[in-house]
Coordinates of C-alpha atoms and ligand atoms in Angstrom, one line a residue:
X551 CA 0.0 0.0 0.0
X552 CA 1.2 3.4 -0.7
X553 CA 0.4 6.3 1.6
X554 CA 0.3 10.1 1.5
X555 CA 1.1 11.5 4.7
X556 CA -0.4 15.7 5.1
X557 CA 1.5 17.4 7.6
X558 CA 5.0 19.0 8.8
X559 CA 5.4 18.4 12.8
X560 CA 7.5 15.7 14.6
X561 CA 3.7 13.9 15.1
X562 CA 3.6 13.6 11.0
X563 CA 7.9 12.2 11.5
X564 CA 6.7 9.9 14.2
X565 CA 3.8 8.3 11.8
X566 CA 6.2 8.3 8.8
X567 CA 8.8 6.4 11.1
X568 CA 5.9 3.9 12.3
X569 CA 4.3 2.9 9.0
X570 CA 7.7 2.4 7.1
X571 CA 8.3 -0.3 9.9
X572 CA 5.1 -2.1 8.6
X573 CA 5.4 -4.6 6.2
X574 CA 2.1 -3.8 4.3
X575 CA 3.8 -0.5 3.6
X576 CA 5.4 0.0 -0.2
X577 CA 6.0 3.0 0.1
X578 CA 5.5 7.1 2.2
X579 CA 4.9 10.1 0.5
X580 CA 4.7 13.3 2.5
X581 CA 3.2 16.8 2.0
X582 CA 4.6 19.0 2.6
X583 CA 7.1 17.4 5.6
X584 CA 10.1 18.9 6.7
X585 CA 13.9 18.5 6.5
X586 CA 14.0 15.5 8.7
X587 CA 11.1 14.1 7.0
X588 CA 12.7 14.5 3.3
X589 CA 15.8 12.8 4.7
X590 CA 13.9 9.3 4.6
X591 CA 10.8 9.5 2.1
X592 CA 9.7 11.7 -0.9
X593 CA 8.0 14.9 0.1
X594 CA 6.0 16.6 -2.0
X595 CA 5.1 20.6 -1.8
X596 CA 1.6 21.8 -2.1
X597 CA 1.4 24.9 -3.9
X598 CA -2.2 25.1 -2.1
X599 CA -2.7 25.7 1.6
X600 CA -2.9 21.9 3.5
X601 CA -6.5 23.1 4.0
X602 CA -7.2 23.0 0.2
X603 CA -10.0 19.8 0.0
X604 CA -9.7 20.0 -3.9
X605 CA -5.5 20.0 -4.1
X606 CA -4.9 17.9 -1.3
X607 CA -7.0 14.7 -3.2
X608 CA -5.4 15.9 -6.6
X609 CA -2.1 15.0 -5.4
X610 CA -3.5 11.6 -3.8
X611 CA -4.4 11.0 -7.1
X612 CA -1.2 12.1 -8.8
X613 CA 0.7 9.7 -6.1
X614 CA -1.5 6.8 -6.6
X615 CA -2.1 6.5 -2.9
X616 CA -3.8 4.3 -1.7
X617 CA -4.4 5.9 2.0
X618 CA -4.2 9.4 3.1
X619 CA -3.1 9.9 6.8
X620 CA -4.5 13.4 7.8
X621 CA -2.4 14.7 10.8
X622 CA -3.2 18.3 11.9
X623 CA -6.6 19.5 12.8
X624 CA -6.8 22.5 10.4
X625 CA -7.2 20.3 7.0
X626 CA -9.6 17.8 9.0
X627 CA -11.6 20.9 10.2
X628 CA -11.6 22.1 6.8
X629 CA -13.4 19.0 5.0
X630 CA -9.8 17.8 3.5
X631 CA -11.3 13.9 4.3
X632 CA -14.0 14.0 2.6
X633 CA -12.9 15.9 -0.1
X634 CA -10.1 12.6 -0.2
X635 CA -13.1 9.9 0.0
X636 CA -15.0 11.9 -2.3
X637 CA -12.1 11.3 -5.0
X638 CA -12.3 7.4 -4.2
X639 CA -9.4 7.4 -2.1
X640 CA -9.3 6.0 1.9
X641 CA -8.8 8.3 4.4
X642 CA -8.0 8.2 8.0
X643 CA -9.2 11.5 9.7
X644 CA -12.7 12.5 10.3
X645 CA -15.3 14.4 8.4
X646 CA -15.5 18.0 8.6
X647 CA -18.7 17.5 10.7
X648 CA -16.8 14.9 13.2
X649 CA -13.7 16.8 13.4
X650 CA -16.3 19.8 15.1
X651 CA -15.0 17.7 17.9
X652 CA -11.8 19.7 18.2
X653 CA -13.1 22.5 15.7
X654 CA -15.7 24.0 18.4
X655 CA -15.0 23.9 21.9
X656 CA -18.6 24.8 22.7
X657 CA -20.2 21.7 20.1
X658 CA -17.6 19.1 21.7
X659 CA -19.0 20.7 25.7
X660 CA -22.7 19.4 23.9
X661 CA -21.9 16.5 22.6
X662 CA -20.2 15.6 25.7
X663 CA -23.4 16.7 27.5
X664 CA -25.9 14.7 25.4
X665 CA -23.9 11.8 25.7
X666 CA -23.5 12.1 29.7
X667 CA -19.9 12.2 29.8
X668 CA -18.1 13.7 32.8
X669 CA -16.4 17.1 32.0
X670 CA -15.9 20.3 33.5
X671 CA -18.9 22.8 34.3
X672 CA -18.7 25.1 31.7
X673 CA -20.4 28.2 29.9
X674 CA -20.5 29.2 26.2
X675 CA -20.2 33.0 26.2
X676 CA -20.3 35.1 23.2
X677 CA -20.2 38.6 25.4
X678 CA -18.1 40.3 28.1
X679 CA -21.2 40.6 30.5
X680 CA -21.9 36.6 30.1
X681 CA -17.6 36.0 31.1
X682 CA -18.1 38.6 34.0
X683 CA -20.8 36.1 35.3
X684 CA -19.4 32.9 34.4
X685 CA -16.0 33.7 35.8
X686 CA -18.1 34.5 39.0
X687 CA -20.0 31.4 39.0
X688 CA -16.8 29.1 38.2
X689 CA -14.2 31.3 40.8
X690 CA -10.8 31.4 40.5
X691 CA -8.7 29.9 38.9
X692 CA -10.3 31.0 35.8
X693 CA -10.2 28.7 32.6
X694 CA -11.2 30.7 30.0
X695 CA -11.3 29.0 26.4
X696 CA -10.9 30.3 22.5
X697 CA -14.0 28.0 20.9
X698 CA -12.2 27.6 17.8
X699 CA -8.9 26.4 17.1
X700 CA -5.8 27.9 18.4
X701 CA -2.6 25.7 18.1
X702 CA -3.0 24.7 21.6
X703 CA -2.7 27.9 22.9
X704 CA -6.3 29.6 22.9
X705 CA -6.9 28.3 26.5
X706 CA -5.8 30.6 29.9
X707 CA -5.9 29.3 33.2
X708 CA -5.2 31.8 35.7
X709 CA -6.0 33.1 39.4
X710 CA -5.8 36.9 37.6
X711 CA -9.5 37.5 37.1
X712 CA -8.3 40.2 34.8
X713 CA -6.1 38.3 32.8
X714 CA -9.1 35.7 31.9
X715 CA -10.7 38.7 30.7
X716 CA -8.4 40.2 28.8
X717 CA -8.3 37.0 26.6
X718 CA -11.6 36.3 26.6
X719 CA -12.1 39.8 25.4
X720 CA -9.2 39.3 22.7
X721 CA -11.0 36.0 21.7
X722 CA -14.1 37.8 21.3
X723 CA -13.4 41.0 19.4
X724 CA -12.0 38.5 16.3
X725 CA -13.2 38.8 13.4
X726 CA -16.5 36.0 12.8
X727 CA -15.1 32.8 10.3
X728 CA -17.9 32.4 8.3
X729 CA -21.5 32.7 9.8
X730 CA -20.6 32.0 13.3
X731 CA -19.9 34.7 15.8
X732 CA -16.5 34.6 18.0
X733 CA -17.2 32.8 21.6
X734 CA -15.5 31.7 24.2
X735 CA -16.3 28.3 26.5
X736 CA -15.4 29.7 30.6
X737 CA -15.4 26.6 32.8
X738 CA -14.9 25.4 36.2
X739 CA -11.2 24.7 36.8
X740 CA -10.1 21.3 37.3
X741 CA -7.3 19.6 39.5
X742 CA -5.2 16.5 39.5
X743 CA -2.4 15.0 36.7
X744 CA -3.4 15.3 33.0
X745 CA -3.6 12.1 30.3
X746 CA -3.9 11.9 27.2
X747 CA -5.4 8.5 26.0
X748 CA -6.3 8.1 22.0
X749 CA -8.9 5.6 20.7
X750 CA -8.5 4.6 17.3
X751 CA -11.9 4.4 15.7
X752 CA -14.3 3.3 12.5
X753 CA -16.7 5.2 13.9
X754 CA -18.7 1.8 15.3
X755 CA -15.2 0.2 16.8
X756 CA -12.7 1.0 18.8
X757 CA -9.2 0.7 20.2
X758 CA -7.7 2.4 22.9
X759 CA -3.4 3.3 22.4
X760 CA -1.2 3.5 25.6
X761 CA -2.2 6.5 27.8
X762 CA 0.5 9.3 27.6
X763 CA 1.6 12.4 29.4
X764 CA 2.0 15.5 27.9
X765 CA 3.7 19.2 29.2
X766 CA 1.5 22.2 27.6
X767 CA 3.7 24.9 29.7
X768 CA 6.4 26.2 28.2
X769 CA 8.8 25.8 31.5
X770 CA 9.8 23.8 34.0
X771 CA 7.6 23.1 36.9
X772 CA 4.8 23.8 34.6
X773 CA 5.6 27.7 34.5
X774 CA 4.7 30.1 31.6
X775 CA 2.0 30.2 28.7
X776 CA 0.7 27.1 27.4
X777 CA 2.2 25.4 24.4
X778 CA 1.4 22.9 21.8
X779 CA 3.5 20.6 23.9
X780 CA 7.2 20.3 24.8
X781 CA 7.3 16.7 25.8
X782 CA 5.8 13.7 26.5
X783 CA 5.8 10.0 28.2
X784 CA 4.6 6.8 28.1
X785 CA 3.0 4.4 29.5
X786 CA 2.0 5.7 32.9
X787 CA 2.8 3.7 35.5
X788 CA 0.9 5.8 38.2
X789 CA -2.2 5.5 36.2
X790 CA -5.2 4.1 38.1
X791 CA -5.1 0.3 37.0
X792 CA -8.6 0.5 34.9
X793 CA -8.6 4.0 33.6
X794 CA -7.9 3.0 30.1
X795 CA -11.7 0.6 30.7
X796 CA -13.4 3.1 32.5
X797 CA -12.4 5.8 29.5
X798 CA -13.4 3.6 26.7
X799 CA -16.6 2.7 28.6
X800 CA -17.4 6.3 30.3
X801 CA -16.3 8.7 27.4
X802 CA -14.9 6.9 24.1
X803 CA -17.5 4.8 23.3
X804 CA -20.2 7.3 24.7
X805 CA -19.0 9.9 22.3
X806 CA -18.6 7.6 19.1
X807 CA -22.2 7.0 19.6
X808 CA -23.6 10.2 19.5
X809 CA -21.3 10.7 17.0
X810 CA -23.0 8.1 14.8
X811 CA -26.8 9.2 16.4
X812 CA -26.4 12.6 14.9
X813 CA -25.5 11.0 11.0
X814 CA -22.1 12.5 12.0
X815 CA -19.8 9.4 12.5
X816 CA -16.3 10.2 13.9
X817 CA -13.5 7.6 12.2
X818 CA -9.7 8.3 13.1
X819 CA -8.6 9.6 16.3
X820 CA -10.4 10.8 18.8
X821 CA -7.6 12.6 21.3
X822 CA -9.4 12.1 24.9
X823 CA -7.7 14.8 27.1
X824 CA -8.4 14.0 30.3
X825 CA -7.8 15.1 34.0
X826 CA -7.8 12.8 37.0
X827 CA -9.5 14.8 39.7
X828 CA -10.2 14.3 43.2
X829 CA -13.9 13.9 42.2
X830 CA -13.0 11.7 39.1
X831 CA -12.1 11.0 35.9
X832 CA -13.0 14.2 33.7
X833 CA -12.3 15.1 30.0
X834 CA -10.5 18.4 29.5
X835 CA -10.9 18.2 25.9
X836 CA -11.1 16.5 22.7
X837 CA -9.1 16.4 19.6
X838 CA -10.1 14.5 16.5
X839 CA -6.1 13.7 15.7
X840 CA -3.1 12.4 16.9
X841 CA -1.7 14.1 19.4
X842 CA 2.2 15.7 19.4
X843 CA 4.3 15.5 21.1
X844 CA 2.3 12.5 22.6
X845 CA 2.1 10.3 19.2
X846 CA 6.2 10.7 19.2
X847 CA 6.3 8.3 22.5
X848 CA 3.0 6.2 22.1
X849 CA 4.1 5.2 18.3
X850 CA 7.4 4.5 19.4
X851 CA 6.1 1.7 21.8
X852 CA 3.5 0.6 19.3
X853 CA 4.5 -2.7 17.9
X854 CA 1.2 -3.5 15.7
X855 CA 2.1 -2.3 12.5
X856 CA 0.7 1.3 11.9
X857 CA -0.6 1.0 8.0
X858 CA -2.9 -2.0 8.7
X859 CA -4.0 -0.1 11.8
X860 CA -5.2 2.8 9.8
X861 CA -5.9 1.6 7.0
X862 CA -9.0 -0.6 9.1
X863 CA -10.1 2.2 10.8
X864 CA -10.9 3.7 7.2
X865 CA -12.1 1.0 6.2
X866 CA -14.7 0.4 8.9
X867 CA -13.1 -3.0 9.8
X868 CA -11.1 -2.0 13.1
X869 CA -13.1 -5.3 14.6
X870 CA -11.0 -7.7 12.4
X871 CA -8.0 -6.2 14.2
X872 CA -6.9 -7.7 17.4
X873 CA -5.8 -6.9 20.3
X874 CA -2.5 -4.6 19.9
X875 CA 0.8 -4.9 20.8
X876 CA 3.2 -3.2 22.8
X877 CA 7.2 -2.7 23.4
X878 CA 7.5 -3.6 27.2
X879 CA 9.9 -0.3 27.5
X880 CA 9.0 3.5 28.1
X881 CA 9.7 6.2 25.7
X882 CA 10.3 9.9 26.6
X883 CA 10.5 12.6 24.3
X884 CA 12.0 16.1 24.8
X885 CA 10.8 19.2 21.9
X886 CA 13.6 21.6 21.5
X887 CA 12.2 24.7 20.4
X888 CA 12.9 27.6 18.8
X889 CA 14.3 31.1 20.3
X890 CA 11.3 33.1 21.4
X891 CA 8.7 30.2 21.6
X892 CA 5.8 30.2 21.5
X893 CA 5.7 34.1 21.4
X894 CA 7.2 35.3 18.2
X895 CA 9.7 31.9 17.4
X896 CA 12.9 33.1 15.6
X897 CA 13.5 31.1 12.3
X898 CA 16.6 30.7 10.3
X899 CA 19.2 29.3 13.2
X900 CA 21.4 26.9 12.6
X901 CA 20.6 23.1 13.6
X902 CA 24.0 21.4 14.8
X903 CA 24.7 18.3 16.8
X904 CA 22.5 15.9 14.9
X905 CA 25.4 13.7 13.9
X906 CA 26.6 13.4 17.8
X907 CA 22.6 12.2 18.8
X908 CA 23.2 9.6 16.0
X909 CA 25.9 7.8 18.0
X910 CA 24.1 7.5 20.9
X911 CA 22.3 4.6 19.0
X912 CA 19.2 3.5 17.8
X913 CA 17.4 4.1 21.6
X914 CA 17.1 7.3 20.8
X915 CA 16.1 9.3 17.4
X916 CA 15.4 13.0 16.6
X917 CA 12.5 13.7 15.0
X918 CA 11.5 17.0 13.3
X919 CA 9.4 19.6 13.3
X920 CA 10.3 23.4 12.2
X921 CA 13.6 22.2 10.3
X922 CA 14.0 22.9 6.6
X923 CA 17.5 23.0 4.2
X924 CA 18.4 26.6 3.4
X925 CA 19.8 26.6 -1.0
X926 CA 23.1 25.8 0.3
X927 CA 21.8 22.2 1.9
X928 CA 22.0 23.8 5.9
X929 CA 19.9 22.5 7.9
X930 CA 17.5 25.6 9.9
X931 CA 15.1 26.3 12.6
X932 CA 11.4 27.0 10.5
X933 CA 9.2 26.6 13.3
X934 CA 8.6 26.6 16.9
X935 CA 8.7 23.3 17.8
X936 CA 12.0 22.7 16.4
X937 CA 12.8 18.9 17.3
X938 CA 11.8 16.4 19.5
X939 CA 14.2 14.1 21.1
X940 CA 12.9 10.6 21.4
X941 CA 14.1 7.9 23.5
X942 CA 13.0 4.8 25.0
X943 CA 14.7 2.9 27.6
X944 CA 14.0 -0.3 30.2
X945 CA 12.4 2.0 32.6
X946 CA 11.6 5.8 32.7
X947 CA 14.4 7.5 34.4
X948 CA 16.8 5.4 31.8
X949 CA 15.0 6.8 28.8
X950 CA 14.8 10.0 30.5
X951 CA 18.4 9.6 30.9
X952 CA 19.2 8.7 27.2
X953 CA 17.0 11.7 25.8
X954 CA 18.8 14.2 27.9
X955 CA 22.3 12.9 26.8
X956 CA 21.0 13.9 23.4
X957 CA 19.3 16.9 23.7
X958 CA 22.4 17.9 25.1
X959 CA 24.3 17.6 22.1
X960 CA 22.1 19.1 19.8
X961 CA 23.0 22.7 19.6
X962 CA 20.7 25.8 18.5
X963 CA 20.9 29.8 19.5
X964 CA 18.5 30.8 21.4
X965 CA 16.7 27.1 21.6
X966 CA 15.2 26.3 25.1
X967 CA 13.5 23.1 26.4
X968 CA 11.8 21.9 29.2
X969 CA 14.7 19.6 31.8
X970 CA 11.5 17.8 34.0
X971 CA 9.8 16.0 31.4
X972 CA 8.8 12.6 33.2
X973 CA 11.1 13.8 35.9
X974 CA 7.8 13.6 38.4
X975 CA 6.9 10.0 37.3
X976 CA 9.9 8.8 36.9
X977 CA 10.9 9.5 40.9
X978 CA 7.1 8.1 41.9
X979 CA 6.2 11.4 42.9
X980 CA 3.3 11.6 40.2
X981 CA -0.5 11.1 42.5
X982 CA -3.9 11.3 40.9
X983 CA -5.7 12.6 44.3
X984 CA -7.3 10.6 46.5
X985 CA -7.7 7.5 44.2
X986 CA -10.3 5.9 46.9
X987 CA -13.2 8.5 46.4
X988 CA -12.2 8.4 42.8
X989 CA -15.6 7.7 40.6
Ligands
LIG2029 P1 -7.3 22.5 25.9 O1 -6.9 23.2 24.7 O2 -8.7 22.5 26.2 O3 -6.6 21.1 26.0 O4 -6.5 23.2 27.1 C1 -5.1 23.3 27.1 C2 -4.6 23.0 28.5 O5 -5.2 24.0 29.4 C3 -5.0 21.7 29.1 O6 -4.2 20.7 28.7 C4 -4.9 21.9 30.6 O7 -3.6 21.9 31.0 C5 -5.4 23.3 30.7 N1 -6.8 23.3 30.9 C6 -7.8 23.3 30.1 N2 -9.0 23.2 30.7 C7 -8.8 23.2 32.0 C8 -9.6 23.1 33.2 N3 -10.9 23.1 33.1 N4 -9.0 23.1 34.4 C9 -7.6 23.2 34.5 N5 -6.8 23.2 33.4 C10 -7.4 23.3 32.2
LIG2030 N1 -0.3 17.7 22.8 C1 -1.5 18.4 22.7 C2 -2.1 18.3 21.4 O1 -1.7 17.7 20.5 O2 -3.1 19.0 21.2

């Protein structure tokens, strides 16, 4: 089978890496990829924006592919799926209308309500008065959420009442895409460690993959703004032994349904966000797409073979897969980002050290993100998320370990990660609160 790969992040690397380990797999095409990307499979630019329905299945067609593997939520929101399956060509990603999942905080807050899954209290406001009184409702701290998509960083969480105003006011005053007015979701804060569990689905069947950890804050000890993520880890020891059930049962499999009720099916990832709090198990979001840097460490453990994977789920035949398979070790992954992430990132910098991570063996790979090849053939920062370091190891400390070792060679001006990913879990100091009173 051939496949055409849409995307450009370390997520779209990690998938790439996966699938040409599977068999079934002739060959990888990628559009548009990134330096790190072109360095082990044909990438192909798209003189269209990735968000171009029309273009993108042009080129599927021009490729031959047989599978397209949609990887960030812009082209899914956008209809690029169905714009694929309405060429005759399979698709793994949802539909425009499924993807509304991740594309409107406020529709995923009602599907989540019709389908009784447990989630924060929340508010859709579309007016400063309405935040004034939700934030007053809710207290401190304040989450206040963008309802459309932001690159993972339209959400605040703050104990500044003004500051949740402030963005809620900024998120308002934008302009209206399309026919539907700017609004913002303000909801009741929630506690306790954060996982990120995604269930492969046909939109009837599902799977879950291994439960991850990401770090949204920019800093260590979770300081700073919220990011699209600057590293990740899995599996999760500390987990509650049944959460992965009890989210299928209690969220995943709610969700697909109403999916399906409202003529909507979801098929391809849905991304459960989840926070364990003291009162229980509660989704903090959805996304209707792998998850980076989360899919660096979960794909790395995944020992099914990725095509077949996907290629069920778009065919509606994810029952006739069995039960998958893991790696018994832990990966970590640390993102190396850009100068002056995620504020203004500076592009252009010079990417050294690469050569240095290689001889640290095959435990540990770099995977990119914002890397391209100036006319000369150097490689260069493009993006914000530069790199992410991946490693795995016999248990988590030793793959911190080995990432580390890496990141340390790798050399950038300006570049800054995060030293504590897994560095909670790996000492057993990672608790999701009182896990007897749990529901
Ligand atoms: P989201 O885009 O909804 O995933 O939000 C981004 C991040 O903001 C989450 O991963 C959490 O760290 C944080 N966040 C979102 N909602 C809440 C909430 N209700 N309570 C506490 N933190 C939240
Ligand atoms: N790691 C967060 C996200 O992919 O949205």
């Amino acid at each position: 089978m051939k496949v055409l790969v849409l995307g450009s992040g370390a997520r779209e690397h990690a998938i790439v890496t996966a699938l040409n380990r599977d068999p079934q797999v002739a060959s990888v095409v990628v559009a548009p990829g990134n330096a790190g990307i072109a360095a082990e499979v044909e990438c192909r630019a798209l003189t269209a924006p990735l968000s171009d329905g029309p273009a993108v299945a042009a080129l599927a067609v021009e490729v031959g592919a047989d599978l397209v593997v949609i990887g960030p939520e812009v082209p899914l929101v956008a209809g690029v799926a169905d714009a694929v399956r309405e060429a005759g060509i399979l698709c793994f990603g949802p539909s425009a209308a499924a993807a509304r999942l991740e594309g409107s905080k406020a529709f995923a807050k009602d599907v989540m309500a019709a389908a009784g899954v447990p989630t924060a209290r929340s508010t859709v406001c579309t007016n400063t008065d309405e935040v004034t009184e939700a934030l007053d409702v809710y207290g401190a701290p304040y989450v206040v959420k963008d309802d459309g998509l932001a690159a993972g960083k339209g959400v605040v969480v703050t104990d500044n009442r003004m500051l949740a105003l402030a963005h809620a006011a900024q998120c308002l005053n934008r302009a209206p895409e399309g026919d539907a007015s700017p609004a913002v979701v303000v909801e009741e804060y929630l506690d306790g460690p954060e996982v990120s569990l995604f269930c492969i689905t046909d939109g009837v069947s599902l799977l879950p993959l291994a439960p991850a950890q990401d770090f949204k804050r920019v800093g260590d000890g979770d300081q700073g703004p919220n990011t699209g993520g600057m590293g990740a880890y899995s599996p999760l020891e500390w987990a509650p032994p049944g959460l992965v059930q009890e989210v299928v049962d209690t969220v995943a499999r709610p969700t697909i349904e109403e999916m399906r009720r409202r003529g909507t099916p979801f098929a391809g990832i849905l991304y459960v966000g989840l926070a364990l709090t003291s009162a229980g198990t509660r989704v903090v979001e959805f996304n209707a797409r792998f998850g980076d840097p989360e899919t660096q460490v979960v794909l790395a453990r995944l020992g099914t073979p990725l095509g077949g994977l996907l290629r069920a789920a778009a065919t509606g035949t994810l029952d006739q897969v069995g039960e998958l398979s893991w790696r018994p070790e832990h990966a970590v992954t640390v993102v190396i980002a850009a100068k002056g992430y995620p504020r203004g990132p500076r592009k252009g910098d010079v990417i050294e050290g690469l050569d240095a991570v290689a001889e640290l063996g095959p435990d540990v790979r770099v995977l990119h993100a914002g890397s391209t090849r100036t006319g000369s053939g150097q490689l260069v920062v493009d993006g914000g998320r530069v790199l992410s370091v991946v490693a795995v190891g016999a248990d988590l400390e030793a793959a911190r370990e080995l990432a580390y070792r890496a990141v340390d060679r790798v050399r950038i001006s300006g570049s800054h990660h995060r030293r504590d990913i897994a560095q909670a879990a790996a000492r057993g100091q990672v608790v999701p609160p009182s896990v007897g009173s749990r529901a």
